[in-house]
PDB file of C-alpha atoms in Angstrom:
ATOM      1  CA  UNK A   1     -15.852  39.834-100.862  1.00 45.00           C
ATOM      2  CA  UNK A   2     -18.679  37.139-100.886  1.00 51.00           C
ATOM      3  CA  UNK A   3     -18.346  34.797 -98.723  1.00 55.00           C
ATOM      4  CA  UNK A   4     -19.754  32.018-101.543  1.00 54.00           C
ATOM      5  CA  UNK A   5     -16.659  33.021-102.668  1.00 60.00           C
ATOM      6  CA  UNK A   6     -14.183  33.176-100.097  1.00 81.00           C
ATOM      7  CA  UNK A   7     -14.945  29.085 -99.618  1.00 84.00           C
ATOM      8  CA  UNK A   8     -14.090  28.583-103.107  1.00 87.00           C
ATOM      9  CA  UNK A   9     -11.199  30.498-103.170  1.00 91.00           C
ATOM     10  CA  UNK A  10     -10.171  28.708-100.010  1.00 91.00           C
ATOM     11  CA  UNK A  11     -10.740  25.612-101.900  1.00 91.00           C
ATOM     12  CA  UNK A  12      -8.509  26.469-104.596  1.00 93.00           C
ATOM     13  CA  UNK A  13      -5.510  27.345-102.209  1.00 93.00           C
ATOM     14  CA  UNK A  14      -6.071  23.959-100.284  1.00 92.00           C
ATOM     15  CA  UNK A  15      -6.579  22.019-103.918  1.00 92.00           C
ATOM     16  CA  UNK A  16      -3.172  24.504-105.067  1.00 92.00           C
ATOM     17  CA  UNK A  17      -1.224  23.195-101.992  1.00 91.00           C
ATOM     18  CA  UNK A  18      -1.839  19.851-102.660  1.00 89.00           C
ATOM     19  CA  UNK A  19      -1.156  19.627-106.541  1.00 87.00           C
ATOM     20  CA  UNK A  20       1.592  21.690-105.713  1.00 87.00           C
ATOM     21  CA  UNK A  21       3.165  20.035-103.145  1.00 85.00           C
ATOM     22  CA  UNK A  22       6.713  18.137-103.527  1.00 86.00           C
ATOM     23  CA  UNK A  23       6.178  14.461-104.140  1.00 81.00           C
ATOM     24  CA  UNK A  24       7.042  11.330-101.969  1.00 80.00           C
ATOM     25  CA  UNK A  25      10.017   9.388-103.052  1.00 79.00           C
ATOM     26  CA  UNK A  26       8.680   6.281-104.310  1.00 75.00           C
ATOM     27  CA  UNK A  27       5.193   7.519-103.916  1.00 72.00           C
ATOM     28  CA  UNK A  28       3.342   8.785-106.834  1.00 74.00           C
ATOM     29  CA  UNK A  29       0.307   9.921-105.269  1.00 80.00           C
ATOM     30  CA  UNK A  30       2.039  10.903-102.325  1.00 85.00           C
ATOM     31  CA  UNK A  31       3.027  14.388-101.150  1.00 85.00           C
ATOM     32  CA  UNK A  32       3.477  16.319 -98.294  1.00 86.00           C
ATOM     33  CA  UNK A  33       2.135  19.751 -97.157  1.00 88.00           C
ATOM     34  CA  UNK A  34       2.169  21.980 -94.343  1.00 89.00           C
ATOM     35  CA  UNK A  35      -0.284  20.130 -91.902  1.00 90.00           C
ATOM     36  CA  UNK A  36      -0.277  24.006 -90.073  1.00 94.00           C
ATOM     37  CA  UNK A  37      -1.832  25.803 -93.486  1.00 93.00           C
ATOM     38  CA  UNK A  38      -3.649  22.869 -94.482  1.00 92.00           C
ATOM     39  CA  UNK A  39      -5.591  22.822 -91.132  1.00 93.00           C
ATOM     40  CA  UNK A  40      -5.959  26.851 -90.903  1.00 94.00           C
ATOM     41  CA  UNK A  41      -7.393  26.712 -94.514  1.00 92.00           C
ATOM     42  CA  UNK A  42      -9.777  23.913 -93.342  1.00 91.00           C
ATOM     43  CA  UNK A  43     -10.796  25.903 -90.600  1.00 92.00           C
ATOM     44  CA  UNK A  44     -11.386  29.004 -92.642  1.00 90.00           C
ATOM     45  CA  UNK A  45     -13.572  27.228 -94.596  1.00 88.00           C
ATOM     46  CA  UNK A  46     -15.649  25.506 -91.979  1.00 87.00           C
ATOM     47  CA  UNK A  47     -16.195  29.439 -90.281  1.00 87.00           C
ATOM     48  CA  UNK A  48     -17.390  30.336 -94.006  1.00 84.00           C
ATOM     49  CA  UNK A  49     -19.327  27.907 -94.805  1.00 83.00           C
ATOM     50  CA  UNK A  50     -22.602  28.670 -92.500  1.00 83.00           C
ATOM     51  CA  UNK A  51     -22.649  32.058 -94.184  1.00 81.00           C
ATOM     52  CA  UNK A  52     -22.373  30.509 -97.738  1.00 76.00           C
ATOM     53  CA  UNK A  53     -25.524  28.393 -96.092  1.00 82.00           C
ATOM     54  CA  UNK A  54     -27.301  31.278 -94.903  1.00 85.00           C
ATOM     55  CA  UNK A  55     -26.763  33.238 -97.849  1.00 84.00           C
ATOM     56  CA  UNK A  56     -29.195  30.300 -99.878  1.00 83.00           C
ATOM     57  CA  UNK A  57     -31.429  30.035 -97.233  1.00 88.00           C
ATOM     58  CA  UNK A  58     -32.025  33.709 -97.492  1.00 90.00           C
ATOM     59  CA  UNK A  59     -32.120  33.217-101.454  1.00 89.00           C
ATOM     60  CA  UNK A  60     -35.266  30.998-100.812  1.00 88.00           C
ATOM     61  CA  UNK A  61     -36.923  33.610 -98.162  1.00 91.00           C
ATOM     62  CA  UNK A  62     -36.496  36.503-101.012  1.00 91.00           C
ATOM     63  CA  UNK A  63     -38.062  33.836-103.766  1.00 89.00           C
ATOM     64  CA  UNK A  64     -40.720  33.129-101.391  1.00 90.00           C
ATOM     65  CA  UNK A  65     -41.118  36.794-101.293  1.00 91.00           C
ATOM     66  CA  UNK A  66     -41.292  36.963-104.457  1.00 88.00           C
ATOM     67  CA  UNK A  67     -43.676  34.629-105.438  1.00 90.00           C
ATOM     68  CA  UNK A  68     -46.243  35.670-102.721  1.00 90.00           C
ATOM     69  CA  UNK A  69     -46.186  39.567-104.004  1.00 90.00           C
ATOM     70  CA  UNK A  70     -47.087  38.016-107.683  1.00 89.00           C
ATOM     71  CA  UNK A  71     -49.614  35.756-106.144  1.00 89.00           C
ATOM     72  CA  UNK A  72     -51.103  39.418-104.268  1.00 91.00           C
ATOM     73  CA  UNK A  73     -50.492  41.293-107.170  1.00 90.00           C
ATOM     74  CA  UNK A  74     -52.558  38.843-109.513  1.00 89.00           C
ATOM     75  CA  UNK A  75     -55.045  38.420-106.819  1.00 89.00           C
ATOM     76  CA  UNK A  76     -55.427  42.103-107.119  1.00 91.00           C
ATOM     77  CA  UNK A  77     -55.440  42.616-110.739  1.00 89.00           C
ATOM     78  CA  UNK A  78     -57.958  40.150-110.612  1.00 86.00           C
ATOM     79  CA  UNK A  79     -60.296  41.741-107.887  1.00 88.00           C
ATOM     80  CA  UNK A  80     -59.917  45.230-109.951  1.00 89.00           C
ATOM     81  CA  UNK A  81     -60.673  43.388-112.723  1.00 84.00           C
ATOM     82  CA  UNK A  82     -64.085  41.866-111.220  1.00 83.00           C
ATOM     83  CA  UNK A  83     -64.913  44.963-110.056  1.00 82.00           C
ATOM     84  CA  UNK A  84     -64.640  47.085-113.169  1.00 80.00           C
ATOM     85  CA  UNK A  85     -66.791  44.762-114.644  1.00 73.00           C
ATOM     86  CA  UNK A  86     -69.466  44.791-112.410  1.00 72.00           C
ATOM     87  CA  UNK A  87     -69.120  48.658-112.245  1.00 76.00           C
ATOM     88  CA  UNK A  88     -69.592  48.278-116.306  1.00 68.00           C
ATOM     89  CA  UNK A  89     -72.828  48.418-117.868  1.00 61.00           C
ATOM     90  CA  UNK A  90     -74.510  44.974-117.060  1.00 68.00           C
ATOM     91  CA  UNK A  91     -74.317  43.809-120.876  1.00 73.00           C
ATOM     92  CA  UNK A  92     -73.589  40.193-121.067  1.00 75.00           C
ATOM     93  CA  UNK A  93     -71.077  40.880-123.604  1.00 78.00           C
ATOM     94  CA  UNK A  94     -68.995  43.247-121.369  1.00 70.00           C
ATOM     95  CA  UNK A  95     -69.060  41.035-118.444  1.00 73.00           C
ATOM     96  CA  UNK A  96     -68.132  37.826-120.198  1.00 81.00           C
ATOM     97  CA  UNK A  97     -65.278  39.753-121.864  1.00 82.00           C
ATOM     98  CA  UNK A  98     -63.868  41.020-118.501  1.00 81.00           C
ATOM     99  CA  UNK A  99     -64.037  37.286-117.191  1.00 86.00           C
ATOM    100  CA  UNK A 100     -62.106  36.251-119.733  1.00 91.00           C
ATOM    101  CA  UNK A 101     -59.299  39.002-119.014  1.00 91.00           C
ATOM    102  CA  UNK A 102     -59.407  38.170-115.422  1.00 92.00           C
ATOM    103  CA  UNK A 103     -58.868  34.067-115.972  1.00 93.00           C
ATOM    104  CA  UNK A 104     -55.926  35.360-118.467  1.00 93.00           C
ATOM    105  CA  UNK A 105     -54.381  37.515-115.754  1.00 90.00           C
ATOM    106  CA  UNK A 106     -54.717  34.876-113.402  1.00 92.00           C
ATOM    107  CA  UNK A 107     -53.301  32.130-115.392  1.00 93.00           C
ATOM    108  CA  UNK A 108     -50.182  34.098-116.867  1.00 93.00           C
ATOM    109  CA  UNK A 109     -49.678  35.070-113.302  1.00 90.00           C
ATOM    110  CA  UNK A 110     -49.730  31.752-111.921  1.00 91.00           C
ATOM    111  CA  UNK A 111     -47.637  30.551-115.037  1.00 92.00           C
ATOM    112  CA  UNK A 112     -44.843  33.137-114.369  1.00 91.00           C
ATOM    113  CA  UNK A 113     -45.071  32.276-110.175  1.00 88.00           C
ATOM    114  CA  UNK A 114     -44.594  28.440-111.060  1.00 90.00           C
ATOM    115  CA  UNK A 115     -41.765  29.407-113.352  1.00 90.00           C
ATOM    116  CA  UNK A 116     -39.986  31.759-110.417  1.00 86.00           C
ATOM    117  CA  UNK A 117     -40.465  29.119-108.160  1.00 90.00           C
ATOM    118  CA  UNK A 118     -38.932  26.604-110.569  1.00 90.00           C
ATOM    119  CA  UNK A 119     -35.677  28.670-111.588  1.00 88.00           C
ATOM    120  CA  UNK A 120     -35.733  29.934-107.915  1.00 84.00           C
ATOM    121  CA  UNK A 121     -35.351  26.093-106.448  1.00 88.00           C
ATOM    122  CA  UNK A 122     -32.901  25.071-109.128  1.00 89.00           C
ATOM    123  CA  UNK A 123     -30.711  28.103-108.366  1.00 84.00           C
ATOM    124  CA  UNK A 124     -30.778  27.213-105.279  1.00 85.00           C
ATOM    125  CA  UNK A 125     -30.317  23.367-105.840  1.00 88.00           C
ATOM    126  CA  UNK A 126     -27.848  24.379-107.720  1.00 88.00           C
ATOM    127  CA  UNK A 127     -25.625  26.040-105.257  1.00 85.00           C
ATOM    128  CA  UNK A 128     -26.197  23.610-102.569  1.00 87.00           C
ATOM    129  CA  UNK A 129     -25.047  20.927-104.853  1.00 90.00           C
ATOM    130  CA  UNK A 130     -21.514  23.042-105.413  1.00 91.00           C
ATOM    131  CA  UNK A 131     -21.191  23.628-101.955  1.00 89.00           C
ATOM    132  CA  UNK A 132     -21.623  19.553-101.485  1.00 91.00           C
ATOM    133  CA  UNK A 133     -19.131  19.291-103.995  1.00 91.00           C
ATOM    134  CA  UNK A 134     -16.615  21.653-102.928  1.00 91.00           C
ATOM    135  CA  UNK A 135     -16.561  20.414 -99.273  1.00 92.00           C
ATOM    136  CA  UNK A 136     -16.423  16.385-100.559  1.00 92.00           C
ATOM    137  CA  UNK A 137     -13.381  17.535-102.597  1.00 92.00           C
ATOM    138  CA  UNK A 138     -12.003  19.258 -99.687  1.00 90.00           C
ATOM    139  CA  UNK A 139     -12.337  16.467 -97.474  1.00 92.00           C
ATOM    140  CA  UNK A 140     -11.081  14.007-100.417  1.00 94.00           C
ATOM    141  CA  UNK A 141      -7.957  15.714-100.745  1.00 92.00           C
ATOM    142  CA  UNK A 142      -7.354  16.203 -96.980  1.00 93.00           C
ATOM    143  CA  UNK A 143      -7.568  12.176 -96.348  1.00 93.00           C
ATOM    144  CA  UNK A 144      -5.271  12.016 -99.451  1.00 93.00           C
ATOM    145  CA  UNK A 145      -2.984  14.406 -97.867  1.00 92.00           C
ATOM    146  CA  UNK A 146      -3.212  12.510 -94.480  1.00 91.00           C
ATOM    147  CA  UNK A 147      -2.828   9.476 -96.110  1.00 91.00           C
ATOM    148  CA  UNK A 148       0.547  10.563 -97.918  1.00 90.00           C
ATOM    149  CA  UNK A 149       2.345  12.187 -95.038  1.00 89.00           C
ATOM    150  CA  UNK A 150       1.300   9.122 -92.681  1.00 89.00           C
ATOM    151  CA  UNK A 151       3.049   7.008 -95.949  1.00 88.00           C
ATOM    152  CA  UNK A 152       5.356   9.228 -95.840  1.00 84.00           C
ATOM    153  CA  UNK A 153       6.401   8.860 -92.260  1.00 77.00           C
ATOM    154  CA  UNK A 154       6.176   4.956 -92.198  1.00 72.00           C
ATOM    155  CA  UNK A 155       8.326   5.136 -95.137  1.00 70.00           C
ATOM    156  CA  UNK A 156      11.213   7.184 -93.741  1.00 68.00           C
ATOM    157  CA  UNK A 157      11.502   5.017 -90.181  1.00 67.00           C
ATOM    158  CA  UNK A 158      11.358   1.647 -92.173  1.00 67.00           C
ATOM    159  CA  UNK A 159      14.467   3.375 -94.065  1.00 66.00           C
ATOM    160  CA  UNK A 160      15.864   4.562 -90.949  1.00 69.00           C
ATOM    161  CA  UNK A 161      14.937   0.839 -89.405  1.00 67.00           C
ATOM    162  CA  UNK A 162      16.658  -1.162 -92.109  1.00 65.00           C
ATOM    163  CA  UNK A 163      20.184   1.019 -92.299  1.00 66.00           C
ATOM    164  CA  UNK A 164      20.380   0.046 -88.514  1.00 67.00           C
ATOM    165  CA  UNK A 165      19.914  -3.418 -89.254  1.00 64.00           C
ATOM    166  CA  UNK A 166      22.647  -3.509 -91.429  1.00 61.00           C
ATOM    167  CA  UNK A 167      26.242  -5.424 -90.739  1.00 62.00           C
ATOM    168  CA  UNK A 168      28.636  -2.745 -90.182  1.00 61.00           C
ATOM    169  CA  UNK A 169      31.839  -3.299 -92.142  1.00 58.00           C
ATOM    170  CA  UNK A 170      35.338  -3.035 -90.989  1.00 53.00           C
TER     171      UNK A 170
END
């Protein structure tokens, strides 16, 4: 399985156990989960992530690629280009009309590299931006979680407190 996808789907448990979890008596936005799973999910994700990084930074090496085999390969076209018109008959006619293929090579080449780069850099821009996402939401509902089962604890010893304090009858 992809490891792009393994965080995600790590997400979704940890996002799962949270919506899921029973509520807090008196606490609406309170729940509690197992701190255990919660923190073993959390670490799962952190050991994925780096490959999920990885993964985009090799993304923008094989773009790279890319783009600097069109930039040889219109470089080229355009060198064979020059050349067969040289090697042509030295009509200006010829000449001026193998020019004009070359620039046209050259500028539909460099049209379709800026385009690459552009759809290469928002793919990418793209999945950085999820991965921000994911790992903000992750973190969100993890100090939400914390946040409940400290509420919840504080709740249940000034419950415990205040039965103590009370008279007790005859």
């Amino acid at each position: 399985m992809d490891n792009n996808n393994d965080v995600i789907e790590l997400l979704d448990i940890l996002y799962g156990m949270v919506s899921e979890a029973w509520g807090v008596p008196l606490g609406n936005d309170k729940c509690i989960i197992e701190r255990d799973k919660a923190i073993e999910i959390i670490n799962d994700i952190k050991a994925n992530l780096p490959t999920a990084l990885a993964e985009a930074k090799r993304l923008v090496a094989a773009r790279d690629e890319f783009i600097g085999n069109a930039k040889r390969e219109a470089e080229a076209l355009r060198k064979s280009a020059e050349e067969k018109a040289r090697i042509m008959v030295e009509e200006q006619e010829i000449i001026r009309v193998a020019k004009e293929r070359s620039a046209e090579m050259i500028a539909s080449a460099e049209t379709k590299s800026r385009e690459l780069r552009r759809v290469a850099a928002d793919y990418v821009d793209d999945l950085m931006r999820q991965t921000e996402e994911s790992i903000s939401s992750a973190l969100t509902t993890v100090q939400n979680s914390r946040g409940a089962f400290r509420s919840a604890g504080g709740a249940a010893v000034g419950a415990r407190n205040a039965k103590e304090d009370l008279p007790e009858e005859e």
